[in-house]
Short mmCIF file of C-alpha atoms in Angstrom, two decimals:
data_model
loop_
_atom_site.label_atom_id
_atom_site.label_comp_id
_atom_site.label_asym_id
_atom_site.label_seq_id
_atom_site.Cartn_x
_atom_site.Cartn_y
_atom_site.Cartn_z
CA MET A 948 -14.96 -68.27 55.24
CA THR A 949 -16.37 -68.71 59.09
CA ASP A 950 -19.58 -69.71 59.89
CA GLN A 951 -19.76 -65.94 61.70
CA GLN A 952 -18.46 -63.83 58.40
CA GLN A 953 -20.40 -62.59 56.30
CA PRO A 954 -20.10 -63.73 52.08
CA LEU A 955 -18.39 -60.49 50.68
CA ILE A 956 -20.41 -60.90 47.21
CA GLU A 957 -23.18 -64.06 47.76
CA ILE A 958 -25.76 -64.98 44.19
CA LYS A 959 -28.46 -67.58 44.30
CA GLN A 960 -29.99 -69.32 41.47
CA VAL A 961 -28.48 -66.55 38.89
CA ILE A 962 -30.12 -67.30 35.45
CA ALA A 963 -28.47 -64.82 32.60
CA GLY A 964 -28.26 -64.08 29.28
CA TYR A 965 -28.57 -62.09 26.09
CA VAL A 966 -31.77 -63.60 24.01
CA PRO A 967 -34.73 -63.44 25.77
CA GLY A 968 -35.99 -67.09 26.66
CA VAL A 969 -32.78 -68.65 25.53
CA PRO A 970 -30.37 -68.61 29.39
CA ILE A 971 -26.59 -69.01 29.75
CA LEU A 972 -26.63 -68.93 32.86
CA ASN A 973 -29.21 -70.96 34.44
CA GLY A 974 -29.50 -71.79 38.67
CA VAL A 975 -25.73 -70.25 39.21
CA ASP A 976 -24.79 -70.10 42.62
CA LEU A 977 -21.36 -68.22 44.21
CA THR A 978 -20.46 -66.81 47.57
CA LEU A 979 -16.57 -65.22 47.80
CA ALA A 980 -15.17 -63.86 51.09
CA GLN A 981 -13.32 -60.87 52.09
CA GLY A 982 -9.46 -62.08 51.01
CA GLU A 983 -10.61 -64.66 49.12
CA LEU A 984 -8.52 -65.31 45.86
CA VAL A 985 -10.70 -66.76 42.69
CA GLY A 986 -10.52 -67.67 38.73
CA ILE A 987 -12.77 -67.81 36.21
CA ILE A 988 -11.61 -70.75 34.03
CA GLY A 989 -13.65 -72.38 31.20
CA PRO A 990 -13.42 -73.42 27.38
CA ASN A 991 -14.99 -70.63 24.95
CA GLY A 992 -19.16 -69.66 25.06
CA ALA A 993 -19.13 -71.73 28.53
CA GLY A 994 -20.62 -68.39 30.79
CA LYS A 995 -17.52 -66.74 32.41
CA SER A 996 -17.78 -62.69 30.52
CA THR A 997 -22.32 -63.38 31.03
CA LEU A 998 -21.35 -64.02 34.93
CA LEU A 999 -18.99 -61.39 35.72
CA LYS A 1000 -21.13 -59.00 33.43
CA ALA A 1001 -24.59 -60.30 35.55
CA LEU A 1002 -22.51 -59.10 38.96
#
């Protein structure tokens, strides 16, 4: 991403979960530029689906 290009999606310090007081994601930052291809990978229970639902 260039300095003048605005991010297509930008999240900062996201805290998300399903049970109050028990975060699955804690302080997640993510910036995606238009046309960028990304993969979200990790073990079971790492928070991949929670991240996508939070978007």
